[in-house]
Coordinates of C-alpha atoms in Angstrom, one line a residue:
X1 CA 62.6 -153.7 92.2
X2 CA 66.0 -152.4 93.3
X3 CA 65.4 -150.4 96.5
X4 CA 66.3 -150.4 100.1
X5 CA 63.1 -151.5 101.7
X6 CA 62.3 -149.1 104.6
X7 CA 61.5 -151.0 107.8
X8 CA 59.0 -148.4 108.8
X9 CA 56.8 -149.6 105.9
X10 CA 56.0 -152.7 108.0
X11 CA 55.2 -151.0 111.2
X12 CA 51.5 -150.7 111.9
X13 CA 52.0 -147.3 113.6
X14 CA 55.2 -145.8 112.0
X15 CA 55.2 -142.5 113.8
X16 CA 58.7 -141.5 112.9
X17 CA 57.9 -141.8 109.2
X18 CA 54.5 -140.1 109.4
X19 CA 55.6 -136.9 107.6
X20 CA 57.3 -138.8 104.8
X21 CA 54.3 -141.2 104.4
X22 CA 52.0 -138.1 104.1
X23 CA 54.2 -136.5 101.5
X24 CA 54.2 -139.7 99.4
X25 CA 50.5 -140.3 99.6
X26 CA 49.6 -138.5 96.3
X27 CA 52.0 -140.8 94.4
X28 CA 50.4 -143.8 96.1
X29 CA 47.0 -142.8 94.9
X30 CA 48.4 -142.6 91.3
X31 CA 50.1 -146.0 91.6
X32 CA 46.9 -147.6 93.0
X33 CA 44.7 -146.1 90.3
X34 CA 47.1 -147.2 87.5
X35 CA 47.1 -150.8 88.8
X36 CA 43.3 -150.9 89.1
X37 CA 42.8 -149.5 85.6
X38 CA 45.2 -152.0 84.1
X39 CA 43.4 -154.9 85.8
X40 CA 40.0 -153.6 84.7
X41 CA 40.9 -152.9 81.1
X42 CA 42.8 -156.1 80.2
X43 CA 41.1 -159.2 78.8
X44 CA 43.0 -162.3 80.0
X45 CA 44.2 -164.9 77.5
X46 CA 43.8 -168.6 77.8
X47 CA 47.3 -170.0 76.8
X48 CA 46.1 -173.6 76.5
X49 CA 47.5 -174.8 79.9
X50 CA 46.4 -174.4 83.5
X51 CA 47.9 -171.2 85.0
X52 CA 48.8 -171.1 88.7
X53 CA 49.8 -167.7 89.8
X54 CA 52.1 -167.2 92.8
X55 CA 51.9 -163.5 93.8
X56 CA 51.8 -161.2 96.7
X57 CA 50.2 -157.9 97.7
X58 CA 53.4 -156.1 98.7
X59 CA 56.6 -154.9 97.0
X60 CA 58.9 -157.8 97.5
X61 CA 59.9 -159.8 100.6
X62 CA 57.2 -162.4 101.0
X63 CA 59.0 -165.5 99.8
X64 CA 57.3 -166.1 96.5
X65 CA 60.1 -167.9 94.8
X66 CA 60.6 -170.7 97.4
X67 CA 56.8 -171.3 97.3
X68 CA 56.9 -171.4 93.5
X69 CA 59.6 -174.0 93.6
X70 CA 57.6 -176.1 96.0
X71 CA 54.4 -175.8 93.9
X72 CA 56.4 -177.0 90.8
X73 CA 57.8 -179.9 92.8
X74 CA 54.4 -181.0 94.0
X75 CA 52.8 -180.7 90.6
X76 CA 55.6 -182.7 88.9
X77 CA 55.4 -185.3 91.7
X78 CA 51.7 -185.7 90.8
X79 CA 52.8 -186.4 87.2
X80 CA 51.8 -183.0 85.8
X81 CA 54.2 -181.4 83.4
X82 CA 54.7 -178.1 85.2
X83 CA 56.8 -175.3 83.8
X84 CA 57.8 -172.0 85.5
X85 CA 57.1 -168.7 83.8
X86 CA 58.8 -165.5 84.9
X87 CA 59.2 -162.0 83.5
X88 CA 62.9 -162.3 83.9
X89 CA 63.4 -159.2 86.0
X90 CA 67.0 -158.1 86.0
X91 CA 68.0 -160.1 82.9
X92 CA 68.7 -158.6 79.4
X93 CA 66.8 -161.2 77.4
X94 CA 63.2 -160.4 76.4
X95 CA 62.2 -164.0 75.5
X96 CA 60.3 -166.2 75.2
X97 CA 63.4 -168.1 76.3
X98 CA 63.7 -171.4 78.0
X99 CA 66.3 -171.1 80.8
X100 CA 69.4 -173.2 80.2
X101 CA 71.5 -173.4 83.4
X102 CA 74.6 -174.4 81.3
X103 CA 74.3 -171.2 79.2
X104 CA 72.3 -168.5 80.9
X105 CA 73.4 -166.3 83.8
X106 CA 71.4 -163.9 86.1
X107 CA 72.5 -161.1 83.7
X108 CA 70.6 -163.0 80.9
X109 CA 67.4 -164.1 82.6
X110 CA 67.3 -162.8 86.2
X111 CA 68.1 -164.5 89.4
X112 CA 64.7 -166.0 90.3
X113 CA 64.3 -167.9 87.0
X114 CA 67.7 -169.5 87.5
X115 CA 66.6 -170.7 91.0
X116 CA 63.3 -172.1 89.5
X117 CA 65.2 -173.8 86.7
X118 CA 67.2 -175.9 89.2
X119 CA 64.2 -178.1 89.7
X120 CA 61.8 -177.7 86.7
X121 CA 61.7 -176.3 83.2
X122 CA 61.6 -172.5 83.4
X123 CA 60.8 -169.8 80.8
X124 CA 61.3 -166.0 80.9
X125 CA 59.3 -163.6 78.7
X126 CA 58.5 -159.9 79.0
X127 CA 55.3 -160.8 77.1
X128 CA 53.6 -163.2 79.5
X129 CA 51.2 -164.5 76.8
X130 CA 53.9 -165.2 74.3
X131 CA 55.9 -167.0 77.0
X132 CA 52.9 -169.0 78.2
X133 CA 52.1 -170.1 74.6
X134 CA 55.7 -171.1 74.0
X135 CA 55.8 -173.2 77.2
X136 CA 52.5 -174.8 76.3
X137 CA 53.7 -175.7 72.8
X138 CA 56.8 -177.3 74.5
X139 CA 54.5 -179.6 76.5
X140 CA 53.6 -177.7 79.6
X141 CA 50.4 -178.8 81.2
X142 CA 50.5 -176.3 84.0
X143 CA 52.3 -173.0 84.1
X144 CA 53.5 -171.6 87.5
X145 CA 53.7 -167.8 87.2
X146 CA 56.2 -166.2 89.6
X147 CA 55.0 -162.7 90.7
X148 CA 51.9 -162.3 88.6
X149 CA 49.0 -161.3 90.8
X150 CA 48.9 -157.8 89.4
X151 CA 49.5 -159.0 85.8
X152 CA 46.1 -159.7 84.2
X153 CA 47.5 -160.9 80.8
X154 CA 46.8 -164.6 81.3
X155 CA 43.6 -166.3 82.5
X156 CA 44.4 -167.8 85.8
X157 CA 43.2 -171.2 87.0
X158 CA 44.4 -170.6 90.6
X159 CA 45.7 -167.4 92.2
X160 CA 47.7 -167.9 95.4
X161 CA 48.8 -165.0 97.6
X162 CA 52.0 -165.4 99.6
X163 CA 52.2 -163.4 102.8
X164 CA 55.2 -162.9 105.1
X165 CA 53.8 -164.3 108.4
X166 CA 56.4 -162.7 110.7
X167 CA 54.6 -160.2 112.9
X168 CA 57.0 -159.9 115.9
X169 CA 58.9 -156.8 116.9
X170 CA 56.0 -154.6 115.7
X171 CA 56.2 -155.8 112.1
X172 CA 53.0 -156.3 110.1
X173 CA 53.2 -157.6 106.5
X174 CA 51.0 -154.9 105.2
X175 CA 52.2 -152.0 107.4
X176 CA 49.3 -149.7 107.9
X177 CA 47.8 -150.6 104.5
X178 CA 49.4 -147.8 102.5
X179 CA 50.2 -148.3 98.9
X180 CA 53.7 -147.9 97.4
X181 CA 55.6 -145.6 97.8
X182 CA 54.1 -144.5 101.2
X183 CA 53.8 -148.1 102.2
X184 CA 54.6 -151.6 101.0
X185 CA 51.3 -152.4 99.3
X186 CA 51.1 -152.9 95.5
X187 CA 47.3 -152.4 95.7
X188 CA 44.7 -152.0 98.6
X189 CA 44.4 -155.2 100.6
X190 CA 40.7 -155.7 99.9
X191 CA 41.2 -155.3 96.1
X192 CA 44.1 -157.8 96.0
X193 CA 42.3 -160.4 98.1
X194 CA 39.2 -160.2 95.9
X195 CA 41.1 -161.9 93.1
X196 CA 42.8 -164.6 95.3
X197 CA 41.7 -168.2 95.6
X198 CA 43.9 -169.1 98.6
X199 CA 46.6 -167.6 100.9
X200 CA 50.0 -169.0 101.8
X201 CA 51.4 -167.6 105.1
X202 CA 55.1 -168.2 105.1
X203 CA 56.7 -168.4 108.5
X204 CA 60.3 -168.5 109.5
X205 CA 61.4 -171.8 110.9
X206 CA 61.7 -170.6 114.5
X207 CA 58.1 -169.2 114.7
X208 CA 55.7 -171.7 116.3
X209 CA 52.4 -170.6 114.7
X210 CA 50.9 -167.9 112.6
X211 CA 49.5 -164.8 114.3
X212 CA 45.7 -165.5 114.7
X213 CA 44.9 -161.9 113.9
X214 CA 46.7 -162.2 110.6
X215 CA 44.9 -165.4 109.7
X216 CA 41.5 -163.7 110.4
X217 CA 42.5 -161.0 107.9
X218 CA 41.8 -163.3 105.0
X219 CA 38.2 -164.1 106.0
X220 CA 36.8 -167.1 104.2
X221 CA 39.8 -167.7 101.9
X222 CA 41.6 -171.0 102.5
X223 CA 44.8 -170.4 104.4
X224 CA 47.9 -172.7 104.2
X225 CA 50.8 -172.5 106.5
X226 CA 54.3 -173.0 105.2
X227 CA 57.7 -172.6 106.8
X228 CA 60.9 -171.3 105.2
X229 CA 63.5 -173.7 106.5
X230 CA 67.2 -174.1 105.7
X231 CA 67.8 -176.8 103.1
X232 CA 71.2 -177.3 104.7
X233 CA 72.6 -176.0 108.0
X234 CA 75.1 -173.0 107.9
X235 CA 78.7 -174.1 107.9
X236 CA 80.6 -174.1 111.2
X237 CA 82.9 -171.3 112.1
X238 CA 82.6 -167.5 111.9
X239 CA 80.5 -166.2 109.0
X240 CA 80.0 -162.8 107.4
X241 CA 76.6 -162.7 105.8
X242 CA 75.2 -160.4 103.1
X243 CA 72.0 -160.2 101.1
X244 CA 70.3 -158.1 98.4
X245 CA 66.7 -158.9 98.9
X246 CA 63.7 -156.8 99.8
X247 CA 64.0 -157.6 103.6
X248 CA 67.7 -158.4 104.2
X249 CA 67.3 -158.2 107.9
X250 CA 65.2 -161.4 107.7
X251 CA 68.3 -163.3 106.2
X252 CA 70.4 -162.1 109.2
X253 CA 67.7 -163.2 111.6
X254 CA 67.3 -166.6 109.9
X255 CA 71.0 -167.3 109.9
X256 CA 71.2 -166.6 113.6
X257 CA 68.1 -168.8 114.3
X258 CA 69.7 -171.6 112.3
X259 CA 72.7 -171.5 114.5
X260 CA 75.2 -169.6 112.4
X261 CA 78.2 -168.0 114.1
X262 CA 77.5 -164.6 112.4
X263 CA 80.3 -162.1 112.9
X264 CA 78.7 -159.4 110.9
X265 CA 76.0 -158.8 108.2
X266 CA 75.8 -156.4 105.3
X267 CA 72.4 -155.5 103.7
X268 CA 72.1 -154.5 100.0
X269 CA 69.2 -153.3 97.9
X270 CA 66.8 -155.8 96.4
X271 CA 68.3 -157.5 93.3
X272 CA 71.6 -155.7 93.9
X273 CA 74.3 -156.0 91.3
X274 CA 77.4 -156.9 93.4
X275 CA 80.3 -154.8 92.1
X276 CA 83.9 -155.9 92.4
X277 CA 84.5 -153.2 95.0
X278 CA 81.6 -154.4 97.0
X279 CA 82.8 -157.9 97.1
X280 CA 86.4 -156.9 97.9
X281 CA 85.1 -154.8 100.8
X282 CA 83.1 -157.8 102.1
X283 CA 86.1 -160.1 101.7
X284 CA 88.3 -157.7 103.6
X285 CA 85.7 -157.3 106.4
X286 CA 85.4 -161.2 106.6
X287 CA 89.2 -161.5 106.9
X288 CA 89.1 -159.2 109.9
X289 CA 86.9 -161.7 111.7
X290 CA 88.6 -164.8 110.2
X291 CA 85.1 -165.5 108.7
X292 CA 83.8 -167.0 105.5
X293 CA 81.3 -165.1 103.3
X294 CA 77.7 -166.5 103.1
X295 CA 74.7 -165.3 101.2
X296 CA 71.3 -166.5 99.9
X297 CA 71.0 -168.9 97.0
X298 CA 69.3 -166.0 95.0
X299 CA 72.2 -163.5 95.7
X300 CA 74.8 -166.2 95.0
X301 CA 73.4 -166.7 91.5
X302 CA 74.2 -163.0 90.7
X303 CA 77.8 -163.2 91.8
X304 CA 80.6 -163.0 89.2
X305 CA 81.8 -166.5 88.5
X306 CA 85.2 -165.8 90.0
X307 CA 83.6 -165.0 93.4
X308 CA 81.3 -168.0 93.7
X309 CA 84.0 -170.3 95.0
X310 CA 84.7 -167.8 97.8
X311 CA 81.1 -167.4 99.0
X312 CA 78.9 -170.0 100.6
X313 CA 75.4 -170.3 99.1
X314 CA 72.7 -170.9 101.8
X315 CA 69.6 -172.5 100.3
X316 CA 66.2 -172.4 101.9
X317 CA 63.0 -174.2 101.0
X318 CA 59.3 -173.8 101.8
X319 CA 57.6 -176.8 103.5
X320 CA 53.8 -176.9 104.1
X321 CA 52.2 -178.0 107.3
X322 CA 49.2 -179.5 105.3
X323 CA 51.2 -180.7 102.3
X324 CA 48.5 -183.2 101.3
X325 CA 45.7 -180.6 101.3
X326 CA 47.9 -178.1 99.5
X327 CA 48.9 -180.7 96.9
X328 CA 45.3 -181.6 96.3
X329 CA 44.4 -178.0 95.7
X330 CA 47.2 -177.8 93.0
X331 CA 46.2 -181.1 91.4
X332 CA 42.5 -180.1 91.1
X333 CA 43.4 -176.7 89.6
X334 CA 45.9 -178.2 87.1
X335 CA 43.5 -180.9 85.9
X336 CA 40.4 -178.7 85.8

């Protein structure tokens, strides 16, 4: 979803936005009702392979894709032929299409499928059922769905919810619980959790532990703690960062926490299409500081080829505190 995520969404008591929140409430009720109706009126299809859903309850910004990559890695390490399946948001192809890194670009299949295809077979399909069947016919024993908790088309073997665990500075992953557009929720918290089998709380690398109050929110559901850590340290010297994700301020915070000499940072809307004039502006700004440009791996995949050599890609990965326990959960689901 291409939008500038308002930070007041994630404040538990966003007083300065109370009027706007009130004005948007009727639209939120319509959104929530439409989601509930779609979930209730769809009969899920068994595609002939285990289906592991990686979803969230909010509009972007929870870290689903790094978790999905780690899920795929753990399944394949266990000897299970696991394929990723995505809707391919931002790409022009409808699919079902197996992502080919030597042929496809973000304009074809979207940025997230390109990231998933770095490690495992990945498919895109607007029609999830058709995509799942194509992957199963190609040998997939398990399908890892990126962003599918509110999509009921496929019968799910395991439904995981990824939650942004950063609660400092007054932030709360669900805000005050309001549904989009008056808040960050895709559906009410209770409704979303009722379809979940487990929760992954994703913490930044510099946060020691999850907020106990947040953990208590999930009641009896199993909770796994993961950390989003840099796969490589930022390069030395001055850097000018930019990012087009749902919470760009978290990239700025993470770069600084990783020791980056960050001269400046430019936020863009989620899934932003970087225009030539945007990139020239960033390059000119970096020159003023004698800095190199740096962005996320996901944003780097959307850059025009001519610009990729001029921008550092900063990869991150999700690592689980209880990797053995989480891997066992995945194996049991995939082989059930």
